[in-house]
Short mmCIF file of C-alpha atoms in Angstrom, two decimals:
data_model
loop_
_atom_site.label_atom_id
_atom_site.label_comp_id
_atom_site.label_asym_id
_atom_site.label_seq_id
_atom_site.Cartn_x
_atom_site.Cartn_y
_atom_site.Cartn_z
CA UNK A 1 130.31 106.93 106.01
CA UNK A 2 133.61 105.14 107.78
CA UNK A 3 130.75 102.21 108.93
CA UNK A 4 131.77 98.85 107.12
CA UNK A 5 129.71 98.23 103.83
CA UNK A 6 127.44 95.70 103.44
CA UNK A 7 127.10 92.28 102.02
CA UNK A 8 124.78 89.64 101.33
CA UNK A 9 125.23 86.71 102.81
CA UNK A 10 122.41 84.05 103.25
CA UNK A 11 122.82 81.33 105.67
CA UNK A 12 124.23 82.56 108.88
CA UNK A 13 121.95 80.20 110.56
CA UNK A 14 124.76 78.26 112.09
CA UNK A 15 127.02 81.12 112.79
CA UNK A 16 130.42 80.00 110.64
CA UNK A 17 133.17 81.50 111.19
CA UNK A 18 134.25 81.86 107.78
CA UNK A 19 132.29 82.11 105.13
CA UNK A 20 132.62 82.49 101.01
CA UNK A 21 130.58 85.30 99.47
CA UNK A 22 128.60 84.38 96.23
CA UNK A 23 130.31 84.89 92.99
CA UNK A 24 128.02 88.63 92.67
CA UNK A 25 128.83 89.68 95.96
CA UNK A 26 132.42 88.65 95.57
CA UNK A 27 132.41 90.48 92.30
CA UNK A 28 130.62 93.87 93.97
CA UNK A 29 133.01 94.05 96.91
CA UNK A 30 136.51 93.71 94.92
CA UNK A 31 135.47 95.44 91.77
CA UNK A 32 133.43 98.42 92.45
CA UNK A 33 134.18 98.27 96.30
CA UNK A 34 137.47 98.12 95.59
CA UNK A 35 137.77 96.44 98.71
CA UNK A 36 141.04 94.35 99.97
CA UNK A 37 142.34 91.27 102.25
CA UNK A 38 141.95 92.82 105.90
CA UNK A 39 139.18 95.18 105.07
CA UNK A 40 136.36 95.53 107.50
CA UNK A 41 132.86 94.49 106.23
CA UNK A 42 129.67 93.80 107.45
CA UNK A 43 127.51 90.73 106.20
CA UNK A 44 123.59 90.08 106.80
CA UNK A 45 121.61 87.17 105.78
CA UNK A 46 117.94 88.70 105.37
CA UNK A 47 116.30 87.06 107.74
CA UNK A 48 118.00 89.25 110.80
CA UNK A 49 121.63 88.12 111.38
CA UNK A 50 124.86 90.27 110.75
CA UNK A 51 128.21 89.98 111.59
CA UNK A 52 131.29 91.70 111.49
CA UNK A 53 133.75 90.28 108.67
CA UNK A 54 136.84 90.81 107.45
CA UNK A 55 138.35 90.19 103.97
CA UNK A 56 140.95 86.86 104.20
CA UNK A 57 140.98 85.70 100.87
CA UNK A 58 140.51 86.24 96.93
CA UNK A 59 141.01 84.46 94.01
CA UNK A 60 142.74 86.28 91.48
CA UNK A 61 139.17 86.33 89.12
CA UNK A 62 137.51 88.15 92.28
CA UNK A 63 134.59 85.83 92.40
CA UNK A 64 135.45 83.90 95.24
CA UNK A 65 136.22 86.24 98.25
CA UNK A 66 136.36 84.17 101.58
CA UNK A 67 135.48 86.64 104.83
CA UNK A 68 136.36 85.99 108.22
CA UNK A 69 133.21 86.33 110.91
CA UNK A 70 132.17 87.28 114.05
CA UNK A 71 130.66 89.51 116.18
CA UNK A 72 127.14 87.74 115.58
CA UNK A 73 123.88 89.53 115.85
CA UNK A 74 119.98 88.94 115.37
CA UNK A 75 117.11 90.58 115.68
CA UNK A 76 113.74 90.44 115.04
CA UNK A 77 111.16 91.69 112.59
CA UNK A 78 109.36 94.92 113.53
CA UNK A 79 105.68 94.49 114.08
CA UNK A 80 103.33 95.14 112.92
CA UNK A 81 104.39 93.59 109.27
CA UNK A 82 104.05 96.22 106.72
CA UNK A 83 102.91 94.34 103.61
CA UNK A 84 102.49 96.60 100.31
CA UNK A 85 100.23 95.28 97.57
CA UNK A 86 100.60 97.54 94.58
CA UNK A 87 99.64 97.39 90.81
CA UNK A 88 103.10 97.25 88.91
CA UNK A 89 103.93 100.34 87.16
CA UNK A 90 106.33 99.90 84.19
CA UNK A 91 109.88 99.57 84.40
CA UNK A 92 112.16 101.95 85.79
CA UNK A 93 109.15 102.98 88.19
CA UNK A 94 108.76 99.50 89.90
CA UNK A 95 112.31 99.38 91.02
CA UNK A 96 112.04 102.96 92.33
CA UNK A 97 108.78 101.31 94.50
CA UNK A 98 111.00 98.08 95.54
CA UNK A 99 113.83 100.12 96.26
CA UNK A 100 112.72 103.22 98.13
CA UNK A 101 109.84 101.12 99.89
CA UNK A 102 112.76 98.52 101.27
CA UNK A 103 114.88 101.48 102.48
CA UNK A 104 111.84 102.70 104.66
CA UNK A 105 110.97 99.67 106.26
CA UNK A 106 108.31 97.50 103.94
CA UNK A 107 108.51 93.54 105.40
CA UNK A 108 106.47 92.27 103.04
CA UNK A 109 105.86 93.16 98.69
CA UNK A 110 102.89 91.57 96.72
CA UNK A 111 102.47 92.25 93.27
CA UNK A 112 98.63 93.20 92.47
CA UNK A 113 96.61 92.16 89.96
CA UNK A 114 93.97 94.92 88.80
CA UNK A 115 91.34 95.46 85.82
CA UNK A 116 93.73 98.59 85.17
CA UNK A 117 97.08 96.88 85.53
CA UNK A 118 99.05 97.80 82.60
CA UNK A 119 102.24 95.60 83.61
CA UNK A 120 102.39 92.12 84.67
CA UNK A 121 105.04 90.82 86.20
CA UNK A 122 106.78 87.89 84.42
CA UNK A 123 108.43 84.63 85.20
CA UNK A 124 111.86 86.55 86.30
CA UNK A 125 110.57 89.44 87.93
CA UNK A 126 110.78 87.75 91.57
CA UNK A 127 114.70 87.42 91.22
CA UNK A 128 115.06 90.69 89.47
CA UNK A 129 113.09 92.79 92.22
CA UNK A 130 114.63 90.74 95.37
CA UNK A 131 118.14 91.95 93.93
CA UNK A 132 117.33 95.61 94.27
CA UNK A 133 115.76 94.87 97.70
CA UNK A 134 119.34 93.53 98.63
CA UNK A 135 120.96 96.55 97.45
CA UNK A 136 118.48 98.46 99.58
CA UNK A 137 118.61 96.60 102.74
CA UNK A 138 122.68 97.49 102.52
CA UNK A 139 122.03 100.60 101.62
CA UNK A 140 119.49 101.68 104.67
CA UNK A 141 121.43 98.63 106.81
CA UNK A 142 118.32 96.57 107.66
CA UNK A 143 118.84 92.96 108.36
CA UNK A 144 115.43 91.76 106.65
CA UNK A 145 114.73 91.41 103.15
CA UNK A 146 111.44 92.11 102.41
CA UNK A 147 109.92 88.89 101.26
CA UNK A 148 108.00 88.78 97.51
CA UNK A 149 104.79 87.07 97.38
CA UNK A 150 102.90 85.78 94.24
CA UNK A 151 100.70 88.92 92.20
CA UNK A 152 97.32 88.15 93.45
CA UNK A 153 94.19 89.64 92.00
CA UNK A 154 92.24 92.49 94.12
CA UNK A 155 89.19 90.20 95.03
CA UNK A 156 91.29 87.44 96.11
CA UNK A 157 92.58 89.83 98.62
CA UNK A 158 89.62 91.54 99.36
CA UNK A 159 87.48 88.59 99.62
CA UNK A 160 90.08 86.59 101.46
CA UNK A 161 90.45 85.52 105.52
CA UNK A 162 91.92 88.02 107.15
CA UNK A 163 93.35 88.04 110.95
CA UNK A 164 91.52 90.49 113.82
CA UNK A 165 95.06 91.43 114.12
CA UNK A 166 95.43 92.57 110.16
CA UNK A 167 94.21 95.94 109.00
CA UNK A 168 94.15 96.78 105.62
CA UNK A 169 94.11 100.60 103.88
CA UNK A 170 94.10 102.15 100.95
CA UNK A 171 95.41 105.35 99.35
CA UNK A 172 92.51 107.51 98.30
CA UNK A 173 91.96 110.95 97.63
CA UNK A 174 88.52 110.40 99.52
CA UNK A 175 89.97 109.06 102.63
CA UNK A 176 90.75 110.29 106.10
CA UNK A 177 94.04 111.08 108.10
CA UNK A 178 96.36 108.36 109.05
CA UNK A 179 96.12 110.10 112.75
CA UNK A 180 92.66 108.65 113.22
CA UNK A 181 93.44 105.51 112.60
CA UNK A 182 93.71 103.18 115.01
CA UNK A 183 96.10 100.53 114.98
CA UNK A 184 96.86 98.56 118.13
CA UNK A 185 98.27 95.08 118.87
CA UNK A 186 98.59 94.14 114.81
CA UNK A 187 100.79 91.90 113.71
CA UNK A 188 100.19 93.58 109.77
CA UNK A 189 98.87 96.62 107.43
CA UNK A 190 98.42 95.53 103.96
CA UNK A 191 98.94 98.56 102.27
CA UNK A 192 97.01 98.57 98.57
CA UNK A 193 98.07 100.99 95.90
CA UNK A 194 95.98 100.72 92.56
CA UNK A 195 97.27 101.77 88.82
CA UNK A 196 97.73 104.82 87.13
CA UNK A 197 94.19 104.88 86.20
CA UNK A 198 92.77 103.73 89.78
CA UNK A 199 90.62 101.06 91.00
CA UNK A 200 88.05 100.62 88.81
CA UNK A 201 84.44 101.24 90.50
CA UNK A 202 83.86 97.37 90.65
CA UNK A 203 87.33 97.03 92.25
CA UNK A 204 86.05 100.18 94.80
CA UNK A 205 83.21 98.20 95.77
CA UNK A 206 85.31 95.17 96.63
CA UNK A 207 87.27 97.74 98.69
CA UNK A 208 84.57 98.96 100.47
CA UNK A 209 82.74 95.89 101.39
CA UNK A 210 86.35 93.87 102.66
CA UNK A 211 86.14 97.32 105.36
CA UNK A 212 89.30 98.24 104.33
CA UNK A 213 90.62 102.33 105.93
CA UNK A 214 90.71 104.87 103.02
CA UNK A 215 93.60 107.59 103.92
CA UNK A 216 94.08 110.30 101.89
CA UNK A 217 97.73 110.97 100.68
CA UNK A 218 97.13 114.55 99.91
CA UNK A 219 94.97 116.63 97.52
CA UNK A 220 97.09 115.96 94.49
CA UNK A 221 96.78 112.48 91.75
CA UNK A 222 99.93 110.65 92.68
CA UNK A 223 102.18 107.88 90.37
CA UNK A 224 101.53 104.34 91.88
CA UNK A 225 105.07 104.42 92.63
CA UNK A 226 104.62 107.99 94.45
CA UNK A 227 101.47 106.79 96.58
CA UNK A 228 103.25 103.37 97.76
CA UNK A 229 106.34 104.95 98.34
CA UNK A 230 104.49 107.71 100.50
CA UNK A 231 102.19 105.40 102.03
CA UNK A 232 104.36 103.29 103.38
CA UNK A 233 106.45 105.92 104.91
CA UNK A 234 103.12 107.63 106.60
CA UNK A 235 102.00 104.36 107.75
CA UNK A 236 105.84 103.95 109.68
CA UNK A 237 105.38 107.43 110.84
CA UNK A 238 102.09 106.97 112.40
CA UNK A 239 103.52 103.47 114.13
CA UNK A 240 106.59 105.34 115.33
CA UNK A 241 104.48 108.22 116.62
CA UNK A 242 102.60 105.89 118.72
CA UNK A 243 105.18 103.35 120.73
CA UNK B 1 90.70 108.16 84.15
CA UNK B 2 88.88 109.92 82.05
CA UNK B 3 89.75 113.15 82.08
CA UNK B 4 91.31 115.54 79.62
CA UNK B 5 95.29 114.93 79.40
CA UNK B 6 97.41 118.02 80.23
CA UNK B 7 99.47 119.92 78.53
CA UNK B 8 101.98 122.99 79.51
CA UNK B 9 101.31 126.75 77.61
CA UNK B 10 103.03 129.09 79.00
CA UNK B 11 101.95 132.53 79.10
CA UNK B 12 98.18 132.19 79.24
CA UNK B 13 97.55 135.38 81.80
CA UNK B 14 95.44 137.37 79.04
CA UNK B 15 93.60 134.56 78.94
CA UNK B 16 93.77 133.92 74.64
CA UNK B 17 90.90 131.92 72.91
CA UNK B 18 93.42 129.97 70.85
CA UNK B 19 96.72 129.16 71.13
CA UNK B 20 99.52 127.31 69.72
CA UNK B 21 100.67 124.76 71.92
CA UNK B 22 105.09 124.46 71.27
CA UNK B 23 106.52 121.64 68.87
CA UNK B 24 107.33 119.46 71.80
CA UNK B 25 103.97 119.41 73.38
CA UNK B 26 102.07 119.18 69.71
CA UNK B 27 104.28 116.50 69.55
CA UNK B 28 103.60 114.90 72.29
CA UNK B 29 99.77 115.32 71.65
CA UNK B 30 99.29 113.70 68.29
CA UNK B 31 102.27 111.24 68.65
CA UNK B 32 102.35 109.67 72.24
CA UNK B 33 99.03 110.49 72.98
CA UNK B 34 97.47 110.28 69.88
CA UNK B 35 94.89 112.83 70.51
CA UNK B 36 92.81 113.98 67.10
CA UNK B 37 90.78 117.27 66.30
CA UNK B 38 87.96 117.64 68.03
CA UNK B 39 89.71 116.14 71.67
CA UNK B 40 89.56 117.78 74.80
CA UNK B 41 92.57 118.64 76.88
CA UNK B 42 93.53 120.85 79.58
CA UNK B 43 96.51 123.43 78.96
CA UNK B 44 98.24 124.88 82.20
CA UNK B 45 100.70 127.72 82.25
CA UNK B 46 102.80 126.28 85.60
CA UNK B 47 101.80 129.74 87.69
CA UNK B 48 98.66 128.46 88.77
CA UNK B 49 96.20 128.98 85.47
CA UNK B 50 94.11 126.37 83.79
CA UNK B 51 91.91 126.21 80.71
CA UNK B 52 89.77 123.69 79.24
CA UNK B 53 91.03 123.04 75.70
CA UNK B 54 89.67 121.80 72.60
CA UNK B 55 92.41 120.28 69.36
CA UNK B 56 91.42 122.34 66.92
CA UNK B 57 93.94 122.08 63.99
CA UNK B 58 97.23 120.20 63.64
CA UNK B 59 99.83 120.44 60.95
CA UNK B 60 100.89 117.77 58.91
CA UNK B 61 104.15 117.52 60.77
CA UNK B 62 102.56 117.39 64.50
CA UNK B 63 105.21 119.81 65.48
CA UNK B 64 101.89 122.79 65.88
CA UNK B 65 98.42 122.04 67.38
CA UNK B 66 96.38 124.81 67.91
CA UNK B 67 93.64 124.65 70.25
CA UNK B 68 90.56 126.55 71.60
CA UNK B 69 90.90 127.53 75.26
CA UNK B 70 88.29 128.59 77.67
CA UNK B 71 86.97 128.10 81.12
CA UNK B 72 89.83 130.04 82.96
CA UNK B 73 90.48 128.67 86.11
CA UNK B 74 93.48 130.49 88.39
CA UNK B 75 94.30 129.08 92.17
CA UNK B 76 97.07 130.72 94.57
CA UNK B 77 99.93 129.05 95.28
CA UNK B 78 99.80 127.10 98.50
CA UNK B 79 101.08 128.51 102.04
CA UNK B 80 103.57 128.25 103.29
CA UNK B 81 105.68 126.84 100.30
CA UNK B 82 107.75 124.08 100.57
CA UNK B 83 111.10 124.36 99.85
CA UNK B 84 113.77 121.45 99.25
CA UNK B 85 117.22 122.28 99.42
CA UNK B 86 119.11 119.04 98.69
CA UNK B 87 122.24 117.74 97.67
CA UNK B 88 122.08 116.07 94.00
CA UNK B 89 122.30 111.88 93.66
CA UNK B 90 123.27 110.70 90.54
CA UNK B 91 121.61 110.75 87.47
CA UNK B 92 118.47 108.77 87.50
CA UNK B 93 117.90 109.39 91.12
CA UNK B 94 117.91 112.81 90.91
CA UNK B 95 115.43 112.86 88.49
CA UNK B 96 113.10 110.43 90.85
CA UNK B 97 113.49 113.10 93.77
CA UNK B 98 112.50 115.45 91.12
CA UNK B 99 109.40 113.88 90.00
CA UNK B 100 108.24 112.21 93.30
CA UNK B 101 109.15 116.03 95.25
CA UNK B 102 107.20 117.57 92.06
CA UNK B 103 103.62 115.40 92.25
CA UNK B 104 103.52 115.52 96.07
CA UNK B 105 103.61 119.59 96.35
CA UNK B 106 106.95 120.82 96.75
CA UNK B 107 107.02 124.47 95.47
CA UNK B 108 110.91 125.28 95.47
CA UNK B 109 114.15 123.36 94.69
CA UNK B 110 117.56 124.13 95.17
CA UNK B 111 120.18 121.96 94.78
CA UNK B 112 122.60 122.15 97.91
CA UNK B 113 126.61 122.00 97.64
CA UNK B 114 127.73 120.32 100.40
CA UNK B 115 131.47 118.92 101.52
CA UNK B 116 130.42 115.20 100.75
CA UNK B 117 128.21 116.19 97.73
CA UNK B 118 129.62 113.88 94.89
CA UNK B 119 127.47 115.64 91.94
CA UNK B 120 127.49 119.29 90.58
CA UNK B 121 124.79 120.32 88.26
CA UNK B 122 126.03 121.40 84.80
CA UNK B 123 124.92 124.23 83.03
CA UNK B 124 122.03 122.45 81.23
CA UNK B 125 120.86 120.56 84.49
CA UNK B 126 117.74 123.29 85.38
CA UNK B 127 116.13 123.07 81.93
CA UNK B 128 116.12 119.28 82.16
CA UNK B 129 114.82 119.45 85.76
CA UNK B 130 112.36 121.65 84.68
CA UNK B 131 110.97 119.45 82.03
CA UNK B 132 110.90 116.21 84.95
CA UNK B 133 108.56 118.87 86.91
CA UNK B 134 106.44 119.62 83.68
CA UNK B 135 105.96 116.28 83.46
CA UNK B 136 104.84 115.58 86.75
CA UNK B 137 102.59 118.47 87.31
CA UNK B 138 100.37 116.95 84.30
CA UNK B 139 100.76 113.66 86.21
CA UNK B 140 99.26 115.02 89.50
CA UNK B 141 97.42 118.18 87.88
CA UNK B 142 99.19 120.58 89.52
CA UNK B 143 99.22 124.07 87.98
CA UNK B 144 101.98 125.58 89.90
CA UNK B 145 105.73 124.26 88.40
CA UNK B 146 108.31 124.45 90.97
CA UNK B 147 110.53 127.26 90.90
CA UNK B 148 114.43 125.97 90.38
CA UNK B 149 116.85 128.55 92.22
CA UNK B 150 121.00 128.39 91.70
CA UNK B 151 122.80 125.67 93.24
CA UNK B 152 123.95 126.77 96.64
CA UNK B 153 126.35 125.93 99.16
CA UNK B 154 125.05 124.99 102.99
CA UNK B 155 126.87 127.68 104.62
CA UNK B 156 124.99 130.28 102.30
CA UNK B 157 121.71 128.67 103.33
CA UNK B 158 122.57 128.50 106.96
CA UNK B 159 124.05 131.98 107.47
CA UNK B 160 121.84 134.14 105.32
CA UNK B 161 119.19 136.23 106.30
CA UNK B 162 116.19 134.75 107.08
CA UNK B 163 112.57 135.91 107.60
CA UNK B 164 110.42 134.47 110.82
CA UNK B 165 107.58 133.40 109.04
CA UNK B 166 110.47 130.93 107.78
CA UNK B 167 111.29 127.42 109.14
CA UNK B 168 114.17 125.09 108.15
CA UNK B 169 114.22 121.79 109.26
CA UNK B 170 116.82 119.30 108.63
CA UNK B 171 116.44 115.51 108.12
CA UNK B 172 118.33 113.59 110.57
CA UNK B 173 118.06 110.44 112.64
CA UNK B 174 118.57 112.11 116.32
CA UNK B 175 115.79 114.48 115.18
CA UNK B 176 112.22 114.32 116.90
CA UNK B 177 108.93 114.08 115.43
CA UNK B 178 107.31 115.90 112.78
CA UNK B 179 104.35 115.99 114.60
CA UNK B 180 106.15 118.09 117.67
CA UNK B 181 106.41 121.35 115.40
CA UNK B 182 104.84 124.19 115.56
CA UNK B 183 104.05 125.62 111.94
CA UNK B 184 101.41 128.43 112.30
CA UNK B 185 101.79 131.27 109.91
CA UNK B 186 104.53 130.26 107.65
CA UNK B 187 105.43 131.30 104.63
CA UNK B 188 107.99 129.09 103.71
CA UNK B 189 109.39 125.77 105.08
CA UNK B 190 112.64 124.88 103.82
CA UNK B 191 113.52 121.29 103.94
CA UNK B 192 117.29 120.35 103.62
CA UNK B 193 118.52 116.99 102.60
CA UNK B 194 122.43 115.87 102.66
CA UNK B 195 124.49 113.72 100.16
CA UNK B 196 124.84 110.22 100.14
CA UNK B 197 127.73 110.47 102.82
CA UNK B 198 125.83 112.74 105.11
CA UNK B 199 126.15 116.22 106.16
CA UNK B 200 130.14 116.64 107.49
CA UNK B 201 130.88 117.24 111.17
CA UNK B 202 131.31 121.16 110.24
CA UNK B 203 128.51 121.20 108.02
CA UNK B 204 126.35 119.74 111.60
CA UNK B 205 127.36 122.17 113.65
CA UNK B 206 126.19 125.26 110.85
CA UNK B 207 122.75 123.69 111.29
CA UNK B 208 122.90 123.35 114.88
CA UNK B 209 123.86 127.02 114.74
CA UNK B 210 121.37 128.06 112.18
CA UNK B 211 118.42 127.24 114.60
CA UNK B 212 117.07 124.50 112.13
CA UNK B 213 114.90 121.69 113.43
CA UNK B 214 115.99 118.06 113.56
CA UNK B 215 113.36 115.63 112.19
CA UNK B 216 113.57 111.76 112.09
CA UNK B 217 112.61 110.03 109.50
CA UNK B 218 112.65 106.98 110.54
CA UNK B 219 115.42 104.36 112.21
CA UNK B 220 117.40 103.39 108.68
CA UNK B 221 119.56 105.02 106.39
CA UNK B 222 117.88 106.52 103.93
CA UNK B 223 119.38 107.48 100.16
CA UNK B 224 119.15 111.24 99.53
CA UNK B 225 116.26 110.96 96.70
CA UNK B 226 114.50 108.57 99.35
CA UNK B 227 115.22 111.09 102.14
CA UNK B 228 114.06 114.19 100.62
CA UNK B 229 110.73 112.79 99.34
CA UNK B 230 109.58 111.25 102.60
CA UNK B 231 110.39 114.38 103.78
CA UNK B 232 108.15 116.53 101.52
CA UNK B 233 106.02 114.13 102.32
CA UNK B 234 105.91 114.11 106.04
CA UNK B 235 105.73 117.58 105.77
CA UNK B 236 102.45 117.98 103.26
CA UNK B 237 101.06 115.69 106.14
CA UNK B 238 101.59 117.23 108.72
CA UNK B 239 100.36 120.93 107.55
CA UNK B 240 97.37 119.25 106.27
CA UNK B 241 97.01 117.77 110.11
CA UNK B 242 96.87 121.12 111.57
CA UNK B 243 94.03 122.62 108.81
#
């Protein structure tokens, strides 16, 4: 682990080259960081830029550190989009979701409203979750922040306009391989992951009729957080396995 | 979800017609769950048997409910068994890669000292592991509990004897493709994970010696917990491919 850390950065648009990190950040890198002036650190803005930085300045509070920059680079999203809709599972369990799903490679997070749901996310969730998708992104080093969409009820996405180039599946224990699947030329799989007590038979009928692709994640009843986590790493797999 | 809850009872080979379910599951039975005489449940003994349970009395306290057990049901373990081997995050995390590991099918777990390891289990680590895994084989109604061996360092793992209906295979991003192994008559796939830091240069070269197999999981840097349960994962996947 001698590669620079991490550090959020948003609005590398116009390549500066310096640059003040935001009072958290600043915070993050000289407290538990421990980091110093001339350390070596590596800043991303979400939406596909890094570059190289080094530590000029801090105040003597540590929340204004000001980083040198260069070394600019950007690249693009990975397609197709992989866009989780899941149910909300309580607590501790959602951020386990946000962050493991952001380490693997999710682009895109909706929350999703079922008859089941026992959680609904409130008026401060959005900024809570896209902080531990930060942390993730530096942890895995990926450049793109997943982005958080509003919680949208099942029908509204089952019953919705979807693109040729969109395919849509579900976890269930019913369902077939991801190896039969076929999935070329998409720009996005919407992934859909129900509560701990599952879809109810209404919401499998919506399911069924919007010709959505049941895969089965195994033989065993998995924690929403278990079957999006899994999914979405199964789904990658099968991408990676075909390019 | 309508069926009976679960609930552990160890020790149900002679198959008893009643039995006294232990304060912390009576407990959990008349407090959490607020189940009543009369309910039915299903009691599991983690080695595979299952019975169909009815409350039959509880004491004042909640700390005893007896119930009325019948329709046996015993299933082998599965083959080959999955073993983890992986070093130990931090405190919540750990118990995530428990619980995720637990409800997808691992069989085995032991935690692996490496050089970069930053956590040692204590002495009372395996019976509070062991309650994560209780908790998540009633989740995913699993009857088999995961067996938790001794904490273990690499080289032990790598240089010991080692059967050939065994395969080890290592996570690691130069590895190939799960889907490039060849898995037939196994009896036991162990699956090692390093710490946060990675495995050391040494520590590489015992693998590379050991004759383990390199899988990718993907292009990003995965945390351990996040590592070893895509892995179990992948794994479960791909044996279910080949059946």
């Amino acid at each position: 682990m001698t590669a620079p850390p991490w550090f959020y950065g948003p609005g590398l648009k116009e390549r500066p080259a310096f640059f003040d990190l935001a009072p958290e950040e600043s915070r993050h890198l000289a407290g538990s960081r421990r980091l110093r002036v001339g350390d070596d650190i590596t800043v991303f803005d979400g939406v596909g830029t890094t570059a190289a930085g080094q530590v000029l300045e801090m105040d003597s509070r540590q929340l204004k550190v000001r980083v040198a920059l260069a070394g600019y680079q950007s690249v693009d999203e990975d397609l197709p989009r992989i866009h989780l809709m899941s149910a909300v599972p309580k607590g501790d369990r959602q951020s386990t979701l946000l962050d493991m799903a952001t380490q693997l490679g999710m682009s895109d997070y909706t929350p999703l409203l079922c008859e089941r749901s026992t959680s609904v996310p409130g008026e401060r969730a959005a900024a809570r979750w896209q902080r531990i998708m930060i942390e993730a992104c530096k942890q895995s080093r990926r450049p793109w922040i997943p982005r958080i969409h509003s919680a949208t009820g099942l029908k509204t996405v089952t019953t919705g306009k979807r693109s040729v180039r969109q395919m849509m599946i579900v976890a269930d224990l019913t369902g077939g391989r991801m190896s039969q699947l076929s999935a070329l030329y998409l720009d996005e799989i919407v992934l859909l992951v129900g509560p701990e007590g599952g879809f109810s038979s209404a919401e499998i009928d919506q399911i069924h009729e919007a010709g959505t692709t049941l895969v089965a994640l195994g033989s065993t009843v998995l924690r929403t957080e278990t079957a999006a986590v899994t999914l979405v790493s199964a789904t990658l797999n099968f991408l990676r396995g075909r390019s």
